[in-house]
PDB file of C-alpha atoms and ligand atoms in Angstrom:
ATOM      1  CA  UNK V   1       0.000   0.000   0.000  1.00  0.00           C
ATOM      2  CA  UNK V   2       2.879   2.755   1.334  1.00  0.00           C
ATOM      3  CA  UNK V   3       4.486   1.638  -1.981  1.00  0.00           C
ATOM      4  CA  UNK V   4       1.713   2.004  -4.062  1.00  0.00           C
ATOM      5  CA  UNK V   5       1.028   5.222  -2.634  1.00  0.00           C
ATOM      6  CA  UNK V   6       4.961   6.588  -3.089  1.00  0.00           C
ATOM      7  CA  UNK V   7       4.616   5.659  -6.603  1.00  0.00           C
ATOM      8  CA  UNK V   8       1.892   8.031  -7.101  1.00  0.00           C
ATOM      9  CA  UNK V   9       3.182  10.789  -5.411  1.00  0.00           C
ATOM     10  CA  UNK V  10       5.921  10.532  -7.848  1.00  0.00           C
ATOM     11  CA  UNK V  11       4.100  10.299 -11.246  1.00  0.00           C
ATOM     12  CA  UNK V  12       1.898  12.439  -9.963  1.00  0.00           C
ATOM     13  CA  UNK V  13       4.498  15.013  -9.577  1.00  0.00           C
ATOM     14  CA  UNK V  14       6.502  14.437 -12.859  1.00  0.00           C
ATOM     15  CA  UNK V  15       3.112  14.355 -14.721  1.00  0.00           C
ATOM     16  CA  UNK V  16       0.472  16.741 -13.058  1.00  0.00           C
ATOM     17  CA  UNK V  17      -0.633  18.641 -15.930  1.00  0.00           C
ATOM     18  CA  UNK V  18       1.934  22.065 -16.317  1.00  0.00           C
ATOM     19  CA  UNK V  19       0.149  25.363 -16.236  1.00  0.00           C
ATOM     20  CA  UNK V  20      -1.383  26.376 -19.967  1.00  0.00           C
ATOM     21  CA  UNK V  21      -1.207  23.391 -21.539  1.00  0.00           C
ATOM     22  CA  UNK V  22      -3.784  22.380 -24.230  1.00  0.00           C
ATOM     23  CA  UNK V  23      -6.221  19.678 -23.593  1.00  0.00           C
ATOM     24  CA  UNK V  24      -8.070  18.687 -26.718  1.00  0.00           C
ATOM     25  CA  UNK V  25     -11.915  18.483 -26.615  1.00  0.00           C
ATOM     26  CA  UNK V  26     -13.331  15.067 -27.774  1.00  0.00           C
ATOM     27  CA  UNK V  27     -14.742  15.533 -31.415  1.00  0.00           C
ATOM     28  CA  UNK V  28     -18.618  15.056 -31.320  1.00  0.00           C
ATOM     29  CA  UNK V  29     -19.700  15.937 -28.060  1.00  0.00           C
ATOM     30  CA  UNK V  30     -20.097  19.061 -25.737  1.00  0.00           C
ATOM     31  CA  UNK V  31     -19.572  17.605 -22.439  1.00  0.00           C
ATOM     32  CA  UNK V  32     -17.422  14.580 -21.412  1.00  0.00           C
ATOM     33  CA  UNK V  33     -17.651  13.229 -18.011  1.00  0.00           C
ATOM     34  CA  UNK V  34     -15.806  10.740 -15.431  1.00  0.00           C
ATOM     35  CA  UNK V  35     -16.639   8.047 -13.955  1.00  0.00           C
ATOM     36  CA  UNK V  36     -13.727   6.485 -11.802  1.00  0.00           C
ATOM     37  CA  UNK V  37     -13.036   4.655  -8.634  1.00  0.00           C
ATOM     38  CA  UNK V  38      -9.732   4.084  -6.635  1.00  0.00           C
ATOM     39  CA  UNK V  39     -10.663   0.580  -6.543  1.00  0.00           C
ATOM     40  CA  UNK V  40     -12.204  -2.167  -9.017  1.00  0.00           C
ATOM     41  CA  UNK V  41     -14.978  -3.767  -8.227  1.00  0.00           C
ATOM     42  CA  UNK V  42     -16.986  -1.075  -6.504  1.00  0.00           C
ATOM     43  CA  UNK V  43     -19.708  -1.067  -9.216  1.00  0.00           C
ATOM     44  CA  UNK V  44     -18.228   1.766 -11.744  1.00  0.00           C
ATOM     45  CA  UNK V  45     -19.413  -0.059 -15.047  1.00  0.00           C
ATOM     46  CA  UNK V  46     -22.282  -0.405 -13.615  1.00  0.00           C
ATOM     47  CA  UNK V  47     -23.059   2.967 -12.745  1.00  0.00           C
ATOM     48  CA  UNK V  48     -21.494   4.318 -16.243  1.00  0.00           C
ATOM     49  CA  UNK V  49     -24.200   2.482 -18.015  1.00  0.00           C
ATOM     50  CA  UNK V  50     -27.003   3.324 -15.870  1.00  0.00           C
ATOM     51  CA  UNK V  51     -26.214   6.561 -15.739  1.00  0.00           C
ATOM     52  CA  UNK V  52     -25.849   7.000 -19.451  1.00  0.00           C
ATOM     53  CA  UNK V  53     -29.736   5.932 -19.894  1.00  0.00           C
ATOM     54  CA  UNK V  54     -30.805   8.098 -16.824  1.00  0.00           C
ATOM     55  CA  UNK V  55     -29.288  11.152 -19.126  1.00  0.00           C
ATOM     56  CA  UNK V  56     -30.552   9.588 -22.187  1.00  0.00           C
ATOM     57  CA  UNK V  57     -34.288   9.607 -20.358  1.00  0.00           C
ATOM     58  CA  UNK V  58     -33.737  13.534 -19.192  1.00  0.00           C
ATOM     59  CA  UNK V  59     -33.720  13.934 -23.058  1.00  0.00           C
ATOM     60  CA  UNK V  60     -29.795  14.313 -23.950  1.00  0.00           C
ATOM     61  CA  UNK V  61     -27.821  12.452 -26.560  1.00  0.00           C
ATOM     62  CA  UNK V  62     -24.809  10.001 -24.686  1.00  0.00           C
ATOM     63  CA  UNK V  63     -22.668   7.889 -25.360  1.00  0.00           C
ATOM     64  CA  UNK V  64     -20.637   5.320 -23.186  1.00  0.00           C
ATOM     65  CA  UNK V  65     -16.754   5.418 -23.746  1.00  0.00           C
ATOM     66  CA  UNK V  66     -15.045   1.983 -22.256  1.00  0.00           C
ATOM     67  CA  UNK V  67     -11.958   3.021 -21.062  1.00  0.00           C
ATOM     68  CA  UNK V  68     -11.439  -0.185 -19.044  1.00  0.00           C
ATOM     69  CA  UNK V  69      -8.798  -1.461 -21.276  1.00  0.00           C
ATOM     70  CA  UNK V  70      -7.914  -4.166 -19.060  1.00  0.00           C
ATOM     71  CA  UNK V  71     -10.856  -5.643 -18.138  1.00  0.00           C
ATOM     72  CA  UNK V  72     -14.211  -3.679 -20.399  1.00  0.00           C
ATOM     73  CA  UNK V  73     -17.403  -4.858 -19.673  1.00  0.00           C
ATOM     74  CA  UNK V  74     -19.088  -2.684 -21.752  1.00  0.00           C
ATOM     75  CA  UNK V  75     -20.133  -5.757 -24.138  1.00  0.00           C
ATOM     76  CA  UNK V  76     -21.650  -8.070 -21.815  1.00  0.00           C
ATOM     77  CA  UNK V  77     -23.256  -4.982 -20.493  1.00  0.00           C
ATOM     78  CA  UNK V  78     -25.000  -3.560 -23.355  1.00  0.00           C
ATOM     79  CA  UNK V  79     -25.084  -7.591 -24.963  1.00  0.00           C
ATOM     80  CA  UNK V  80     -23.009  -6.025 -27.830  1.00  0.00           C
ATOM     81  CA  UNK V  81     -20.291  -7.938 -29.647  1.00  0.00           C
ATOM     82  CA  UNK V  82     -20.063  -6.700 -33.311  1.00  0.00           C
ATOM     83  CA  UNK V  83     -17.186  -5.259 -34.113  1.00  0.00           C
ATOM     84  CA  UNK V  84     -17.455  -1.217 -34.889  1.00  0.00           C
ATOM     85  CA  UNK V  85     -17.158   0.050 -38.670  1.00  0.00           C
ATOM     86  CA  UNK V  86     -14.562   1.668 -39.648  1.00  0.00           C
ATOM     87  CA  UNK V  87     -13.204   3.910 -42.679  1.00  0.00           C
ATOM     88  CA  UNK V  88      -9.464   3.472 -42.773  1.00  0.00           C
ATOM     89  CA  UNK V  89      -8.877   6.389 -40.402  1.00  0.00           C
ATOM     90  CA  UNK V  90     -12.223   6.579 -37.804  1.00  0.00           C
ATOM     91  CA  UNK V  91     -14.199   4.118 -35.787  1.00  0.00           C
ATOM     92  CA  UNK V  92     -17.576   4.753 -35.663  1.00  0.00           C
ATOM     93  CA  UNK V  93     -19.552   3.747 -32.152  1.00  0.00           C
ATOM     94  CA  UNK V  94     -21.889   1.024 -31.918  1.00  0.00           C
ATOM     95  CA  UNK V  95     -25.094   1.935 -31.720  1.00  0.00           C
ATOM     96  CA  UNK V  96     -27.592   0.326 -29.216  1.00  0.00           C
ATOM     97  CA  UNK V  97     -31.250   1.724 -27.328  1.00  0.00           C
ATOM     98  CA  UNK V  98     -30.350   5.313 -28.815  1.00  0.00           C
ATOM     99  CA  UNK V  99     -27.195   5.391 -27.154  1.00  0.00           C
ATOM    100  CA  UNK V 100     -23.336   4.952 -28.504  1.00  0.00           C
ATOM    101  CA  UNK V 101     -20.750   3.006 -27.700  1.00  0.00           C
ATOM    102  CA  UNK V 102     -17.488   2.090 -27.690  1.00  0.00           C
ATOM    103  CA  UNK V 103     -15.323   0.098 -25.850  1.00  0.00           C
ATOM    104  CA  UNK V 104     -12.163  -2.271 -27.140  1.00  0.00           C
ATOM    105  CA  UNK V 105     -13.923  -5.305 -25.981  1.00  0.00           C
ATOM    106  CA  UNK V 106     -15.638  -4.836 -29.275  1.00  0.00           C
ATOM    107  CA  UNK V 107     -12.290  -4.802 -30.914  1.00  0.00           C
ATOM    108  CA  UNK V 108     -10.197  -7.531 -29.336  1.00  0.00           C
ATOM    109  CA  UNK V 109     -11.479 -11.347 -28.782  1.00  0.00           C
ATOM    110  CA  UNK V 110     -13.592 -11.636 -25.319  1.00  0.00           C
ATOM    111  CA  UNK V 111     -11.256 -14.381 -24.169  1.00  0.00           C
ATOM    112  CA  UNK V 112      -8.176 -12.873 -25.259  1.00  0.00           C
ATOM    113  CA  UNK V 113      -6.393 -11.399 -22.252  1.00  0.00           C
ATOM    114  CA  UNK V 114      -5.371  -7.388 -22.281  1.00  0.00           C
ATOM    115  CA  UNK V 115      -1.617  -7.815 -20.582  1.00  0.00           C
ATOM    116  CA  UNK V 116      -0.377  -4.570 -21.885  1.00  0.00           C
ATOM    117  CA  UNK V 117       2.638  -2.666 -21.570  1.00  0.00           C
ATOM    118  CA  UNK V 118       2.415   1.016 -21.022  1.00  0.00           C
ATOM    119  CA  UNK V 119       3.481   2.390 -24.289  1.00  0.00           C
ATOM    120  CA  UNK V 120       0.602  -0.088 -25.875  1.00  0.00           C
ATOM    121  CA  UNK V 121      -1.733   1.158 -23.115  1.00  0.00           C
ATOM    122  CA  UNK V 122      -1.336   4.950 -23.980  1.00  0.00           C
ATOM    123  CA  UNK V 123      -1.839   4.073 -28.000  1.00  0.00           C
ATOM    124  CA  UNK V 124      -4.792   2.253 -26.508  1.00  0.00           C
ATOM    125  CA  UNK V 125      -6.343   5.214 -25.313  1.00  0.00           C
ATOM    126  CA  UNK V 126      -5.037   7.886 -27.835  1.00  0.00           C
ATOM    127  CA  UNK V 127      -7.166   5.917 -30.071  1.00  0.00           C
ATOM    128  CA  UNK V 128     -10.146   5.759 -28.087  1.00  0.00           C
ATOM    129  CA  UNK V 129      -9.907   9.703 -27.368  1.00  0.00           C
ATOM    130  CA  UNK V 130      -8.796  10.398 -30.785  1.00  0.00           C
ATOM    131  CA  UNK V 131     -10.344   8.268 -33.438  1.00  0.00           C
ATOM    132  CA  UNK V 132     -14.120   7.723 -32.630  1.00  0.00           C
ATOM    133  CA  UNK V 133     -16.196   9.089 -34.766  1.00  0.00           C
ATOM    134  CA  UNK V 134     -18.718  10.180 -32.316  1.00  0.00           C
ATOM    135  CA  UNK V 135     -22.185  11.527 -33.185  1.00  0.00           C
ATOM    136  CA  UNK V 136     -23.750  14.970 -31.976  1.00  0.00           C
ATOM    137  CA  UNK V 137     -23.913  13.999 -28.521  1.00  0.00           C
ATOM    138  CA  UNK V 138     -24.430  16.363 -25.251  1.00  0.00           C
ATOM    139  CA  UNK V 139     -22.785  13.693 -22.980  1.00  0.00           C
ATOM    140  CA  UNK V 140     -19.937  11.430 -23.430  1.00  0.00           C
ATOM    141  CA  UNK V 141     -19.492   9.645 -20.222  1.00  0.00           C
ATOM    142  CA  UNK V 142     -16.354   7.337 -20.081  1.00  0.00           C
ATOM    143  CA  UNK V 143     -16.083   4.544 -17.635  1.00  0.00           C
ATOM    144  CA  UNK V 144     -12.466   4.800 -16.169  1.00  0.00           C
ATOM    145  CA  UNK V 145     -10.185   1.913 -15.554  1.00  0.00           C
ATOM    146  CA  UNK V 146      -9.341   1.424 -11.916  1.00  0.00           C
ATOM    147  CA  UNK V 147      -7.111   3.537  -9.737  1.00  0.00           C
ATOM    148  CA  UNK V 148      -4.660   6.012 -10.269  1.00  0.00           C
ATOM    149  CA  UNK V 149      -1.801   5.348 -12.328  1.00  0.00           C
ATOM    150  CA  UNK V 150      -0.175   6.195 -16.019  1.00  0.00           C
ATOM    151  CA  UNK V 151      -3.866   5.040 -17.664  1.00  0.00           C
ATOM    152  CA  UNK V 152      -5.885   7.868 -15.324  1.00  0.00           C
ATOM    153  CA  UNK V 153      -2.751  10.266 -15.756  1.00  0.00           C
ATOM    154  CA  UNK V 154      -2.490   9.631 -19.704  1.00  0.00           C
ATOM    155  CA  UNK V 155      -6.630  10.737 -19.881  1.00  0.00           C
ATOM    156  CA  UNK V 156      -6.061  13.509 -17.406  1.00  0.00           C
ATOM    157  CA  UNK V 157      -3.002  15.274 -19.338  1.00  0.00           C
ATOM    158  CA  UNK V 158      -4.385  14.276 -22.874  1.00  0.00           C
ATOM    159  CA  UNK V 159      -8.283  14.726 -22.656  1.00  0.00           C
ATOM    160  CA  UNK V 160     -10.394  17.789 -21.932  1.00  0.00           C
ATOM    161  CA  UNK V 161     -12.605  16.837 -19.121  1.00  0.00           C
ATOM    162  CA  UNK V 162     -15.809  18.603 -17.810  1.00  0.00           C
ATOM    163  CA  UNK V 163     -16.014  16.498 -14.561  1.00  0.00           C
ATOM    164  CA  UNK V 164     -15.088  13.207 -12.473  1.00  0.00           C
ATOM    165  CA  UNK V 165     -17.322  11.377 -10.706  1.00  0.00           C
ATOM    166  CA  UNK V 166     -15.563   8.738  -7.613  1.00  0.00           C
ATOM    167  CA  UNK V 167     -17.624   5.977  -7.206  1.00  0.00           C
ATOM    168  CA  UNK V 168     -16.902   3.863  -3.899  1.00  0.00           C
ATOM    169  CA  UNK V 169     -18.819   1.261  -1.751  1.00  0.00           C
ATOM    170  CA  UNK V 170     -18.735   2.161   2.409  1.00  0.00           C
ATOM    171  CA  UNK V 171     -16.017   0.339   3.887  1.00  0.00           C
ATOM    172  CA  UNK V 172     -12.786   1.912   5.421  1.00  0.00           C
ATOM    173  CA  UNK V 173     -10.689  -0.014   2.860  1.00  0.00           C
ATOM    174  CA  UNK V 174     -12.138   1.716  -0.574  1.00  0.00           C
ATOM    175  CA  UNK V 175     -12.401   4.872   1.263  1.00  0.00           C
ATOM    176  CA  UNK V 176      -8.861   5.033   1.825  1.00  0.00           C
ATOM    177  CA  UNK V 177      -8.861   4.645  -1.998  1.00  0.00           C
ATOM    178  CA  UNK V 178     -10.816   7.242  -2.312  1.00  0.00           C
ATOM    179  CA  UNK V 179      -8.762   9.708  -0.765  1.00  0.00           C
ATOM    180  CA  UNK V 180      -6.253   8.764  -3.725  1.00  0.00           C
ATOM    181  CA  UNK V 181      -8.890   9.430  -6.345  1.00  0.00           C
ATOM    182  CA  UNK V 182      -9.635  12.924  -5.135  1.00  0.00           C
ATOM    183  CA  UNK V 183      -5.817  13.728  -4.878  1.00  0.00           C
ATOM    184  CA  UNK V 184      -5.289  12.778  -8.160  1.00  0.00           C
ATOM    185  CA  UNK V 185      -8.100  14.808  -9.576  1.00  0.00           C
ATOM    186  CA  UNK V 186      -7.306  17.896  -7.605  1.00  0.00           C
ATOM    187  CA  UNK V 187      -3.589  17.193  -8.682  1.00  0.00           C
ATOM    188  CA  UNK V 188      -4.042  17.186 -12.010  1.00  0.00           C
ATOM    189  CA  UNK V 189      -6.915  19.808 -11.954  1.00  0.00           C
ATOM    190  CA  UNK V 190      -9.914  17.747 -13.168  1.00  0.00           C
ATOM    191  CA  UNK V 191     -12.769  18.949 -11.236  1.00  0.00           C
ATOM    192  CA  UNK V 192     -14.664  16.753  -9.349  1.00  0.00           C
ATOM    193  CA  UNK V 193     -18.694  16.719  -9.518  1.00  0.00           C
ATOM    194  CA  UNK V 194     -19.054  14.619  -6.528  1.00  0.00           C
ATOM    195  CA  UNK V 195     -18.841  10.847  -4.663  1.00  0.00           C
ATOM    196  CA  UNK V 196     -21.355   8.186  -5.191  1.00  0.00           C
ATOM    197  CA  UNK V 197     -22.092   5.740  -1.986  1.00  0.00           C
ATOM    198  CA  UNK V 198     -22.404   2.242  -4.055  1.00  0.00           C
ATOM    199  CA  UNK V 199     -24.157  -0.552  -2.232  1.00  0.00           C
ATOM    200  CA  UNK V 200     -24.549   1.413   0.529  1.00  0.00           C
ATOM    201  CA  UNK V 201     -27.323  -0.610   2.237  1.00  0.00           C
ATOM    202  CA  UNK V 202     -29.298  -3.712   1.785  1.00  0.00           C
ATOM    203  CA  UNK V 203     -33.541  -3.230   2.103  1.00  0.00           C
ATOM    204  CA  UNK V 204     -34.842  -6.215   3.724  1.00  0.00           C
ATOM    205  CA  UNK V 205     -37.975  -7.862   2.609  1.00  0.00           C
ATOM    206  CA  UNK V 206     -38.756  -6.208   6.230  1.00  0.00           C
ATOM    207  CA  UNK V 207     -38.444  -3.053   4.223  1.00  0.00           C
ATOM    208  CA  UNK V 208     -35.167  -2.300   7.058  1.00  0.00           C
ATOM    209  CA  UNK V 209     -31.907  -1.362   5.949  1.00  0.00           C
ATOM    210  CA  UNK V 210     -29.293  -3.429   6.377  1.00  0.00           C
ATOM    211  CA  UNK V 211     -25.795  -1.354   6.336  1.00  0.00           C
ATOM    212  CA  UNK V 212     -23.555  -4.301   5.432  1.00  0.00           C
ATOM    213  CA  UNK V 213     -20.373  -2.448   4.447  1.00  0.00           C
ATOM    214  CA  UNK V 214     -20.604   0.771   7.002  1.00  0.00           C
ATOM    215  CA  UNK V 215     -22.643   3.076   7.012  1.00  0.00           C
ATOM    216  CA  UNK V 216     -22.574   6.799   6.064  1.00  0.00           C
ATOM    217  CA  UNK V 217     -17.868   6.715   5.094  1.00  0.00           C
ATOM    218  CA  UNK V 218     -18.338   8.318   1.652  1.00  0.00           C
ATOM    219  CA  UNK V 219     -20.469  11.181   2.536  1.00  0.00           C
ATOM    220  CA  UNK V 220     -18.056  12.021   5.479  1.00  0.00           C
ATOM    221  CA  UNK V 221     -15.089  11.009   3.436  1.00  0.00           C
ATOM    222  CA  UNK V 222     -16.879  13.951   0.721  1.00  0.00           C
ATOM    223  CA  UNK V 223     -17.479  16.964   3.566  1.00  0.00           C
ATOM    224  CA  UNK V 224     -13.919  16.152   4.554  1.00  0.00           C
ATOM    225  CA  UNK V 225     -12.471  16.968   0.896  1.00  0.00           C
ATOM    226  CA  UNK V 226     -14.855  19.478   0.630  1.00  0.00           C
ATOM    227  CA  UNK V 227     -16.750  17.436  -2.314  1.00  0.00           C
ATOM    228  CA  UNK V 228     -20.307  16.911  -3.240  1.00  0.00           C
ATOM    229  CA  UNK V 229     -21.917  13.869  -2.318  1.00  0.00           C
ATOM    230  CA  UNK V 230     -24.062  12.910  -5.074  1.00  0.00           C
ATOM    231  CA  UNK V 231     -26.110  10.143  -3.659  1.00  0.00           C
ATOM    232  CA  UNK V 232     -27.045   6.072  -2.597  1.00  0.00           C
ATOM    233  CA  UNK V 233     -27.372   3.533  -4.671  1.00  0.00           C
ATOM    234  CA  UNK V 234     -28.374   0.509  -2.650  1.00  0.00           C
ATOM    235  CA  UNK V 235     -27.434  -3.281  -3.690  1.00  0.00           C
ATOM    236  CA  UNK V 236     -30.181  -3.881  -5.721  1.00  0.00           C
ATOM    237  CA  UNK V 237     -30.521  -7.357  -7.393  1.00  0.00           C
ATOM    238  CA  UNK V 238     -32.418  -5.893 -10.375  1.00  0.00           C
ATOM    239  CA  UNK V 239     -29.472  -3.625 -10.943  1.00  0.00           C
ATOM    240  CA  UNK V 240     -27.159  -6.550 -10.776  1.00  0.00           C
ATOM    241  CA  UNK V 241     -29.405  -8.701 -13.028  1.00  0.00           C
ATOM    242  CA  UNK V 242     -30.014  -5.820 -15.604  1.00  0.00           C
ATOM    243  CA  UNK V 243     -26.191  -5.907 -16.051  1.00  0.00           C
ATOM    244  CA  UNK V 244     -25.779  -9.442 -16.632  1.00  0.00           C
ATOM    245  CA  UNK V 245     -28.610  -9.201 -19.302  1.00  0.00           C
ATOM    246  CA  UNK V 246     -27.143  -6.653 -20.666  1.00  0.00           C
ATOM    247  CA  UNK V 247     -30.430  -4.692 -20.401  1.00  0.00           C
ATOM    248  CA  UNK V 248     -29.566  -1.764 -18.051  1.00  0.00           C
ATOM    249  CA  UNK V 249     -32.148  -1.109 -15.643  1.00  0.00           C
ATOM    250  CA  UNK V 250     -32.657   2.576 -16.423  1.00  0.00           C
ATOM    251  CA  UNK V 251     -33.140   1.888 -19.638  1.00  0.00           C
ATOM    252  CA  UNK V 252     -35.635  -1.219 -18.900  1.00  0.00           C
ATOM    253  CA  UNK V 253     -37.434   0.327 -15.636  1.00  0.00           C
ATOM    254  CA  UNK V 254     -36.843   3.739 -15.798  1.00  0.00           C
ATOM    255  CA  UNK V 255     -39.717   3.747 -12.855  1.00  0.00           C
ATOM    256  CA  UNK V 256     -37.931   1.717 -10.620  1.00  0.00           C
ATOM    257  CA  UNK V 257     -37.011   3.121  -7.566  1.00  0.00           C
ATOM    258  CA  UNK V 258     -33.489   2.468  -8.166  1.00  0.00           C
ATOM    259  CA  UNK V 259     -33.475   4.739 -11.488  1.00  0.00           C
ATOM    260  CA  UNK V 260     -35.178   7.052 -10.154  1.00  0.00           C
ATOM    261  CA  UNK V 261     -32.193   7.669  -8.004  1.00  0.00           C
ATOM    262  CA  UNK V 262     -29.770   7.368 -10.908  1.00  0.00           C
ATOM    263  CA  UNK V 263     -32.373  10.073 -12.413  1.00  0.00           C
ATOM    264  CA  UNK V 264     -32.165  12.457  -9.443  1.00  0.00           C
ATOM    265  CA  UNK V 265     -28.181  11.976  -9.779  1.00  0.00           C
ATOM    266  CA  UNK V 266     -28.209  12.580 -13.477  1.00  0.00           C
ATOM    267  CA  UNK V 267     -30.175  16.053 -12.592  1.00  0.00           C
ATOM    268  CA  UNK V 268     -27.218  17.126 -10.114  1.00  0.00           C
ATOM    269  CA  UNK V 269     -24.521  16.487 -12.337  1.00  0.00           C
ATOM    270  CA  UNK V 270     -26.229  18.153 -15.329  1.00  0.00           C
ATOM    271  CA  UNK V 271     -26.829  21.124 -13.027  1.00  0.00           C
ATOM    272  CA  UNK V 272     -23.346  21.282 -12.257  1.00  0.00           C
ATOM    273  CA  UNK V 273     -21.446  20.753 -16.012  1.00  0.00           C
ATOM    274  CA  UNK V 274     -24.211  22.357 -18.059  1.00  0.00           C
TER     275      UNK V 274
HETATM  276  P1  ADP J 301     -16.394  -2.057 -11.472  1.00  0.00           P
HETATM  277  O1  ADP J 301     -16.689  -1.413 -12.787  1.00  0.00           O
HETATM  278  O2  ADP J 301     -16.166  -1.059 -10.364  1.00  0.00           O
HETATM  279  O3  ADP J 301     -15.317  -3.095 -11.524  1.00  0.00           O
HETATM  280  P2  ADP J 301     -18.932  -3.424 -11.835  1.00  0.00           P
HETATM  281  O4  ADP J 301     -19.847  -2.325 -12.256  1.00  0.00           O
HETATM  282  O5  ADP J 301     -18.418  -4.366 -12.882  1.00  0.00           O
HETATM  283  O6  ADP J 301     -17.710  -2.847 -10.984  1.00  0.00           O
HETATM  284  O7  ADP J 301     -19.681  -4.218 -10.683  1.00  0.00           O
HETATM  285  C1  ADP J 301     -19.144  -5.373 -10.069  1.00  0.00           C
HETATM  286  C2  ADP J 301     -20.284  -6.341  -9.766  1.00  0.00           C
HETATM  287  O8  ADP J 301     -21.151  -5.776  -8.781  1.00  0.00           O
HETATM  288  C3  ADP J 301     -21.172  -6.632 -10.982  1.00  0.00           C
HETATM  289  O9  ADP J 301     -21.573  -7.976 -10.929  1.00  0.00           O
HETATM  290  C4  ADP J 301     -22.376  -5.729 -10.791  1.00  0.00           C
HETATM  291  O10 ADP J 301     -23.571  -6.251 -11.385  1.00  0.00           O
HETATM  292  C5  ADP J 301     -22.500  -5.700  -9.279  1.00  0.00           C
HETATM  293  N1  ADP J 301     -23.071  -4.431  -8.761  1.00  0.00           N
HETATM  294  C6  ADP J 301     -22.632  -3.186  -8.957  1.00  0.00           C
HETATM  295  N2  ADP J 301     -23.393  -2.291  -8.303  1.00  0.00           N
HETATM  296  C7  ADP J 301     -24.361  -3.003  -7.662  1.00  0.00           C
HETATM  297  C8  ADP J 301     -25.467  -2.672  -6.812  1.00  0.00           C
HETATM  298  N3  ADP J 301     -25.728  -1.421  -6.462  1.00  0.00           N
HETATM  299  N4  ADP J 301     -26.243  -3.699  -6.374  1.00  0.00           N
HETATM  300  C9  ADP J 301     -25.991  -4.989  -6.712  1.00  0.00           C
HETATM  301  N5  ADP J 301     -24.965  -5.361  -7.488  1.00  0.00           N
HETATM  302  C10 ADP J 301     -24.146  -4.384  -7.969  1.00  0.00           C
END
């Protein structure tokens, strides 16, 4: 962990973005958001996707960027696995439920593993910020890859962002994480629209809430850094199950309880980029 974190402090310092320096706009959209976590695991993709049709529903155009290069689920997600067109120089996003995509799970065999080396990673990602030909939209949200290394660093220094969101689930180990996340951000002067509290609590067929990982860490762990806390999303097996059928609940139920609260956080962060 200390070694992790010294490593970070030092990349952070030879790469945090110098003063004036030009961060290109991604063609084809007007706003590009975040969505990141410290750790993997915490429900990120999950939240990416949902919140992609909870914008779609308050009447924008979005589009889901799969940044994951190491592990995308964007396929299984969506149940997409055609590969994109291209014309010799663009890709041109998938299309599915009115929404792009893009992810290089579409590109590279499901089974084949992505052990990359970090020149290969930051060609990865020059061509996913670079050569998608994406399509009038308002939002392009893009589903970060884990923690806070080169791949976060590479986006933050290349990429003009409008806003990170930190996803995190309540115990004291991902919060730690967290910390990390809004470091790096700050660092490298991405602003931060807020924390999500992922499976924050369990409803019992009782109808009581069950706090099985803590209770209440990433809204304290937001006032502390000053942040926004953007909201709950409980551990909901019809979120879970959405996923796996690649039918995202928002999209599906956008009356369920649970997308209504993706709904009320897809007001607050239009409120604060738009
Ligand atoms: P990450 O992108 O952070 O690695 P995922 O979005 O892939 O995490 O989620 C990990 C697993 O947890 C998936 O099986 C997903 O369906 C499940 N999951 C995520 N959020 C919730 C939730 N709120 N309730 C129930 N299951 C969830």
């Amino acid at each position: 962990m200390s070694d992790n974190k010294g490593k970070m402090g030092e990349s952070l310092k030879e790469k945090t973005t110098p003063k004036n320096f030009k961060k290109n706009p991604i063609k084809g959209t007007k706003f590009t958001v975040m969505v990141s976590s410290a750790k993997g695991g915490v429900g990120k993709s999950t939240f990416a996707i949902n919140l992609t049709f909870a914008l779609q529903k308050l009447g924008k155009k979005v589009g889901l960027l799969d940044a994951d290069i190491h592990g995308p689920s964007l396929p299984k997600m969506i149940g997409l696995n055609e590969k994109p067109k291209s014309d010799g120089k663009l890709l041109f996003p998938l299309e599915k439920y009115g929404a792009q995509f893009m992810s290089l799970g579409f590109l590279v065999d499901e089974k084949t593993p992505m052990i990359w080396r970090g020149p290969m990673v930051i060609s990865a990602i020059k061509t996913l910020t670079e050569k998608v030909s994406w399509k009038d939209l308002d939002f392009l949200i893009i589903d970060m890859p884990p923690g806070t290394g080169d791949t976060q660093l590479t986006f933050a220094q290349d990429v003009k962002i409008d806003g990170a969101i930190i996803i995190s689930t309540p115990q004291e180990l991902a919060l730690m994480d967290v910390q990390r996340g809004i470091q790096m951000f700050d660092k490298t002067k991405i602003k931060i629209i807020g924390l999500v509290d992922n499976m924050s609590f369990f409803k019992g067929e009782d109808g009581k809430k069950y706090n099985i990982f803590g209770e209440g860490g990433v809204e304290k762990t937001a006032k502390q850094f000053d942040k926004k806390f953007l909201g709950q999303v409980p551990i909901s097996t019809s979120l879970r199950e959405s996923a796996d059928l690649g039918l995202p609940l928002t999209y599906k139920e956008p009356d369920h309880e649970i997308s209504k609260i993706f709904s009320d956080i897809a007001n607050k962060i239009m409120q604060d980029v738009v």
